[in-house]
Amino acid sequence: MPGRIHALHGFIGSGKTTLARTLETQLGALRFTSDEWMTTLYGQDPPADEFPALFRRVMTVMDAQWTRAATLGVPVILDHGFWTRAARDELRAQASALGAPLTLHVLAVPGAEARRRVQARNARPGALFIADDTFDLFRTRFEPLTPDEEALQDVTRWP
């Protein structure tokens, strides 16, 4: 039986990685955190003009690995936000094709708190740097979960 997919949906600074690490331990799951892969491969502050291509490369490799793990029956944690409805729909299609159950963990915090967390995280060694203007730009790209999506899979809300 395929492993359960635990996908974390939330904006930058909402606590996704903290929850992902907790679930990893509790569930004995494999955790896939895109920010960690980005910093390991490309450093803490990859050039903005190269970031989209670098991120796509990371996601291509991660997708191959997590789908293989789920196919083998290993629970997986996908820690990269699923910011758009299209990304969440694609994930639902992937889970369905694998025959894997999907839980979407939704995390939301007020914008000021998210920004404060990101600024604090930026000061830590090894963290993917997110400038304030990048934070603002990305905020416009974030699409919260819609009410009709609630019925499409298990949804867990976190503070």
PDB file of N, CA and C in Angstrom, residues 13-73:
ATOM      1  N   GLY A  13       7.054  31.556   6.550  1.00  0.00           N
ATOM      2  CA  GLY A  13       6.993  31.948   7.948  1.00  0.00           C
ATOM      3  C   GLY A  13       5.787  31.443   8.711  1.00  0.00           C
ATOM      4  N   SER A  14       5.006  30.556   8.100  1.00  0.00           N
ATOM      5  CA  SER A  14       3.801  30.072   8.776  1.00  0.00           C
ATOM      6  C   SER A  14       4.063  28.893   9.711  1.00  0.00           C
ATOM      7  N   GLY A  15       5.277  28.340   9.690  1.00  0.00           N
ATOM      8  CA  GLY A  15       5.605  27.216  10.570  1.00  0.00           C
ATOM      9  C   GLY A  15       5.629  25.865   9.887  1.00  0.00           C
ATOM     10  N   LYS A  16       5.694  25.853   8.569  1.00  0.00           N
ATOM     11  CA  LYS A  16       5.658  24.591   7.826  1.00  0.00           C
ATOM     12  C   LYS A  16       6.806  23.661   8.199  1.00  0.00           C
ATOM     13  N   THR A  17       8.018  24.183   8.218  1.00  0.00           N
ATOM     14  CA  THR A  17       9.168  23.320   8.484  1.00  0.00           C
ATOM     15  C   THR A  17       9.168  22.822   9.921  1.00  0.00           C
ATOM     16  N   THR A  18       8.739  23.655  10.843  1.00  0.00           N
ATOM     17  CA  THR A  18       8.635  23.218  12.242  1.00  0.00           C
ATOM     18  C   THR A  18       7.654  22.050  12.343  1.00  0.00           C
ATOM     19  N   LEU A  19       6.494  22.188  11.719  1.00  0.00           N
ATOM     20  CA  LEU A  19       5.525  21.088  11.725  1.00  0.00           C
ATOM     21  C   LEU A  19       6.077  19.881  10.973  1.00  0.00           C
ATOM     22  N   ALA A  20       6.739  20.104   9.859  1.00  0.00           N
ATOM     23  CA  ALA A  20       7.288  18.993   9.072  1.00  0.00           C
ATOM     24  C   ALA A  20       8.267  18.166   9.902  1.00  0.00           C
ATOM     25  N   ARG A  21       9.101  18.830  10.659  1.00  0.00           N
ATOM     26  CA  ARG A  21      10.071  18.111  11.511  1.00  0.00           C
ATOM     27  C   ARG A  21       9.358  17.309  12.603  1.00  0.00           C
ATOM     28  N   THR A  22       8.304  17.878  13.153  1.00  0.00           N
ATOM     29  CA  THR A  22       7.522  17.158  14.170  1.00  0.00           C
ATOM     30  C   THR A  22       6.871  15.925  13.565  1.00  0.00           C
ATOM     31  N   LEU A  23       6.216  16.093  12.417  1.00  0.00           N
ATOM     32  CA  LEU A  23       5.565  14.953  11.758  1.00  0.00           C
ATOM     33  C   LEU A  23       6.569  13.888  11.355  1.00  0.00           C
ATOM     34  N   GLU A  24       7.736  14.321  10.891  1.00  0.00           N
ATOM     35  CA  GLU A  24       8.786  13.382  10.487  1.00  0.00           C
ATOM     36  C   GLU A  24       9.107  12.422  11.628  1.00  0.00           C
ATOM     37  N   THR A  25       9.264  12.977  12.811  1.00  0.00           N
ATOM     38  CA  THR A  25       9.584  12.168  13.990  1.00  0.00           C
ATOM     39  C   THR A  25       8.396  11.317  14.426  1.00  0.00           C
ATOM     40  N   GLN A  26       7.223  11.924  14.500  1.00  0.00           N
ATOM     41  CA  GLN A  26       6.029  11.213  14.961  1.00  0.00           C
ATOM     42  C   GLN A  26       5.644  10.064  14.039  1.00  0.00           C
ATOM     43  N   LEU A  27       5.782  10.271  12.744  1.00  0.00           N
ATOM     44  CA  LEU A  27       5.282   9.308  11.767  1.00  0.00           C
ATOM     45  C   LEU A  27       6.355   8.394  11.180  1.00  0.00           C
ATOM     46  N   GLY A  28       7.597   8.663  11.473  1.00  0.00           N
ATOM     47  CA  GLY A  28       8.668   7.903  10.836  1.00  0.00           C
ATOM     48  C   GLY A  28       8.640   8.102   9.325  1.00  0.00           C
ATOM     49  N   ALA A  29       8.437   9.350   8.927  1.00  0.00           N
ATOM     50  CA  ALA A  29       8.255   9.685   7.518  1.00  0.00           C
ATOM     51  C   ALA A  29       9.520  10.296   6.932  1.00  0.00           C
ATOM     52  N   LEU A  30       9.570  10.312   5.604  1.00  0.00           N
ATOM     53  CA  LEU A  30      10.625  11.037   4.904  1.00  0.00           C
ATOM     54  C   LEU A  30      10.149  12.459   4.667  1.00  0.00           C
ATOM     55  N   ARG A  31      10.988  13.424   5.034  1.00  0.00           N
ATOM     56  CA  ARG A  31      10.637  14.834   4.909  1.00  0.00           C
ATOM     57  C   ARG A  31      11.374  15.438   3.725  1.00  0.00           C
ATOM     58  N   PHE A  32      10.633  16.161   2.894  1.00  0.00           N
ATOM     59  CA  PHE A  32      11.191  16.842   1.734  1.00  0.00           C
ATOM     60  C   PHE A  32      10.945  18.340   1.898  1.00  0.00           C
ATOM     61  N   THR A  33      11.988  19.071   2.304  1.00  0.00           N
ATOM     62  CA  THR A  33      11.913  20.502   2.551  1.00  0.00           C
ATOM     63  C   THR A  33      12.710  21.215   1.475  1.00  0.00           C
ATOM     64  N   SER A  34      12.011  21.889   0.567  1.00  0.00           N
ATOM     65  CA  SER A  34      12.669  22.506  -0.584  1.00  0.00           C
ATOM     66  C   SER A  34      13.693  23.559  -0.184  1.00  0.00           C
ATOM     67  N   ASP A  35      13.439  24.347   0.856  1.00  0.00           N
ATOM     68  CA  ASP A  35      14.407  25.370   1.277  1.00  0.00           C
ATOM     69  C   ASP A  35      15.750  24.743   1.658  1.00  0.00           C
ATOM     70  N   GLU A  36      15.723  23.601   2.326  1.00  0.00           N
ATOM     71  CA  GLU A  36      16.969  22.944   2.729  1.00  0.00           C
ATOM     72  C   GLU A  36      17.743  22.465   1.508  1.00  0.00           C
ATOM     73  N   TRP A  37      17.039  21.923   0.532  1.00  0.00           N
ATOM     74  CA  TRP A  37      17.699  21.478  -0.690  1.00  0.00           C
ATOM     75  C   TRP A  37      18.288  22.671  -1.440  1.00  0.00           C
ATOM     76  N   MET A  38      17.538  23.773  -1.494  1.00  0.00           N
ATOM     77  CA  MET A  38      18.025  24.968  -2.192  1.00  0.00           C
ATOM     78  C   MET A  38      19.319  25.482  -1.547  1.00  0.00           C
ATOM     79  N   THR A  39      19.349  25.597  -0.229  1.00  0.00           N
ATOM     80  CA  THR A  39      20.545  26.134   0.422  1.00  0.00           C
ATOM     81  C   THR A  39      21.725  25.181   0.309  1.00  0.00           C
ATOM     82  N   THR A  40      21.464  23.887   0.376  1.00  0.00           N
ATOM     83  CA  THR A  40      22.544  22.914   0.237  1.00  0.00           C
ATOM     84  C   THR A  40      23.170  22.989  -1.152  1.00  0.00           C
ATOM     85  N   LEU A  41      22.338  23.105  -2.166  1.00  0.00           N
ATOM     86  CA  LEU A  41      22.848  23.094  -3.548  1.00  0.00           C
ATOM     87  C   LEU A  41      23.291  24.461  -4.054  1.00  0.00           C
ATOM     88  N   TYR A  42      22.607  25.534  -3.626  1.00  0.00           N
ATOM     89  CA  TYR A  42      22.839  26.836  -4.249  1.00  0.00           C
ATOM     90  C   TYR A  42      23.157  27.963  -3.270  1.00  0.00           C
ATOM     91  N   GLY A  43      23.284  27.659  -1.988  1.00  0.00           N
ATOM     92  CA  GLY A  43      23.617  28.680  -1.007  1.00  0.00           C
ATOM     93  C   GLY A  43      22.395  29.360  -0.418  1.00  0.00           C
ATOM     94  N   GLN A  44      22.659  30.227   0.555  1.00  0.00           N
ATOM     95  CA  GLN A  44      21.583  30.875   1.300  1.00  0.00           C
ATOM     96  C   GLN A  44      20.868  31.960   0.519  1.00  0.00           C
ATOM     97  N   ASP A  45      21.513  32.524  -0.494  1.00  0.00           N
ATOM     98  CA  ASP A  45      20.924  33.649  -1.209  1.00  0.00           C
ATOM     99  C   ASP A  45      21.188  33.513  -2.713  1.00  0.00           C
ATOM    100  N   PRO A  46      20.550  32.523  -3.357  1.00  0.00           N
ATOM    101  CA  PRO A  46      20.759  32.355  -4.789  1.00  0.00           C
ATOM    102  C   PRO A  46      20.325  33.613  -5.555  1.00  0.00           C
ATOM    103  N   PRO A  47      20.959  33.914  -6.683  1.00  0.00           N
ATOM    104  CA  PRO A  47      20.577  35.098  -7.454  1.00  0.00           C
ATOM    105  C   PRO A  47      19.102  35.062  -7.842  1.00  0.00           C
ATOM    106  N   ALA A  48      18.422  36.192  -7.636  1.00  0.00           N
ATOM    107  CA  ALA A  48      16.982  36.269  -7.889  1.00  0.00           C
ATOM    108  C   ALA A  48      16.626  35.879  -9.316  1.00  0.00           C
ATOM    109  N   ASP A  49      17.451  36.280 -10.275  1.00  0.00           N
ATOM    110  CA  ASP A  49      17.130  35.978 -11.672  1.00  0.00           C
ATOM    111  C   ASP A  49      17.295  34.500 -12.002  1.00  0.00           C
ATOM    112  N   GLU A  50      18.070  33.779 -11.204  1.00  0.00           N
ATOM    113  CA  GLU A  50      18.269  32.343 -11.421  1.00  0.00           C
ATOM    114  C   GLU A  50      17.360  31.482 -10.549  1.00  0.00           C
ATOM    115  N   PHE A  51      16.772  32.092  -9.531  1.00  0.00           N
ATOM    116  CA  PHE A  51      16.012  31.329  -8.539  1.00  0.00           C
ATOM    117  C   PHE A  51      14.923  30.441  -9.157  1.00  0.00           C
ATOM    118  N   PRO A  52      14.084  30.943 -10.062  1.00  0.00           N
ATOM    119  CA  PRO A  52      13.023  30.075 -10.603  1.00  0.00           C
ATOM    120  C   PRO A  52      13.559  28.793 -11.259  1.00  0.00           C
ATOM    121  N   ALA A  53      14.610  28.905 -12.038  1.00  0.00           N
ATOM    122  CA  ALA A  53      15.178  27.718 -12.703  1.00  0.00           C
ATOM    123  C   ALA A  53      15.803  26.775 -11.682  1.00  0.00           C
ATOM    124  N   LEU A  54      16.497  27.328 -10.701  1.00  0.00           N
ATOM    125  CA  LEU A  54      17.108  26.496  -9.660  1.00  0.00           C
ATOM    126  C   LEU A  54      16.039  25.773  -8.856  1.00  0.00           C
ATOM    127  N   PHE A  55      14.976  26.486  -8.519  1.00  0.00           N
ATOM    128  CA  PHE A  55      13.883  25.882  -7.760  1.00  0.00           C
ATOM    129  C   PHE A  55      13.220  24.756  -8.561  1.00  0.00           C
ATOM    130  N   ARG A  56      13.010  24.962  -9.846  1.00  0.00           N
ATOM    131  CA  ARG A  56      12.414  23.903 -10.689  1.00  0.00           C
ATOM    132  C   ARG A  56      13.291  22.656 -10.693  1.00  0.00           C
ATOM    133  N   ARG A  57      14.597  22.840 -10.748  1.00  0.00           N
ATOM    134  CA  ARG A  57      15.511  21.678 -10.705  1.00  0.00           C
ATOM    135  C   ARG A  57      15.347  20.904  -9.399  1.00  0.00           C
ATOM    136  N   VAL A  58      15.346  21.642  -8.299  1.00  0.00           N
ATOM    137  CA  VAL A  58      15.183  21.009  -6.990  1.00  0.00           C
ATOM    138  C   VAL A  58      13.860  20.252  -6.934  1.00  0.00           C
ATOM    139  N   MET A  59      12.791  20.884  -7.386  1.00  0.00           N
ATOM    140  CA  MET A  59      11.481  20.248  -7.328  1.00  0.00           C
ATOM    141  C   MET A  59      11.410  19.013  -8.222  1.00  0.00           C
ATOM    142  N   THR A  60      12.064  19.029  -9.354  1.00  0.00           N
ATOM    143  CA  THR A  60      12.078  17.865 -10.251  1.00  0.00           C
ATOM    144  C   THR A  60      12.718  16.670  -9.549  1.00  0.00           C
ATOM    145  N   VAL A  61      13.841  16.894  -8.886  1.00  0.00           N
ATOM    146  CA  VAL A  61      14.519  15.807  -8.174  1.00  0.00           C
ATOM    147  C   VAL A  61      13.694  15.361  -6.971  1.00  0.00           C
ATOM    148  N   MET A  62      13.166  16.328  -6.214  1.00  0.00           N
ATOM    149  CA  MET A  62      12.351  15.972  -5.053  1.00  0.00           C
ATOM    150  C   MET A  62      11.110  15.178  -5.454  1.00  0.00           C
ATOM    151  N   ASP A  63      10.454  15.588  -6.534  1.00  0.00           N
ATOM    152  CA  ASP A  63       9.253  14.873  -6.989  1.00  0.00           C
ATOM    153  C   ASP A  63       9.566  13.412  -7.301  1.00  0.00           C
ATOM    154  N   ALA A  64      10.676  13.172  -7.960  1.00  0.00           N
ATOM    155  CA  ALA A  64      11.051  11.787  -8.285  1.00  0.00           C
ATOM    156  C   ALA A  64      11.290  10.977  -7.011  1.00  0.00           C
ATOM    157  N   GLN A  65      11.898  11.599  -6.018  1.00  0.00           N
ATOM    158  CA  GLN A  65      12.226  10.892  -4.783  1.00  0.00           C
ATOM    159  C   GLN A  65      11.003  10.642  -3.911  1.00  0.00           C
ATOM    160  N   TRP A  66      10.159  11.660  -3.724  1.00  0.00           N
ATOM    161  CA  TRP A  66       9.021  11.441  -2.828  1.00  0.00           C
ATOM    162  C   TRP A  66       8.001  10.508  -3.443  1.00  0.00           C
ATOM    163  N   THR A  67       7.800  10.568  -4.753  1.00  0.00           N
ATOM    164  CA  THR A  67       6.834   9.648  -5.368  1.00  0.00           C
ATOM    165  C   THR A  67       7.329   8.211  -5.270  1.00  0.00           C
ATOM    166  N   ARG A  68       8.633   8.018  -5.413  1.00  0.00           N
ATOM    167  CA  ARG A  68       9.195   6.671  -5.268  1.00  0.00           C
ATOM    168  C   ARG A  68       9.008   6.173  -3.833  1.00  0.00           C
ATOM    169  N   ALA A  69       9.292   7.029  -2.862  1.00  0.00           N
ATOM    170  CA  ALA A  69       9.129   6.639  -1.462  1.00  0.00           C
ATOM    171  C   ALA A  69       7.676   6.281  -1.163  1.00  0.00           C
ATOM    172  N   ALA A  70       6.746   7.121  -1.611  1.00  0.00           N
ATOM    173  CA  ALA A  70       5.328   6.843  -1.367  1.00  0.00           C
ATOM    174  C   ALA A  70       4.914   5.532  -2.017  1.00  0.00           C
ATOM    175  N   THR A  71       5.401   5.284  -3.217  1.00  0.00           N
ATOM    176  CA  THR A  71       5.093   4.030  -3.908  1.00  0.00           C
ATOM    177  C   THR A  71       5.569   2.820  -3.103  1.00  0.00           C
ATOM    178  N   LEU A  72       6.696   2.981  -2.416  1.00  0.00           N
ATOM    179  CA  LEU A  72       7.254   1.893  -1.606  1.00  0.00           C
ATOM    180  C   LEU A  72       6.575   1.757  -0.244  1.00  0.00           C
ATOM    181  N   GLY A  73       5.577   2.619   0.022  1.00  0.00           N
ATOM    182  CA  GLY A  73       4.841   2.520   1.279  1.00  0.00           C
ATOM    183  C   GLY A  73       5.350   3.410   2.394  1.00  0.00           C
TER     184      GLY A  73
END
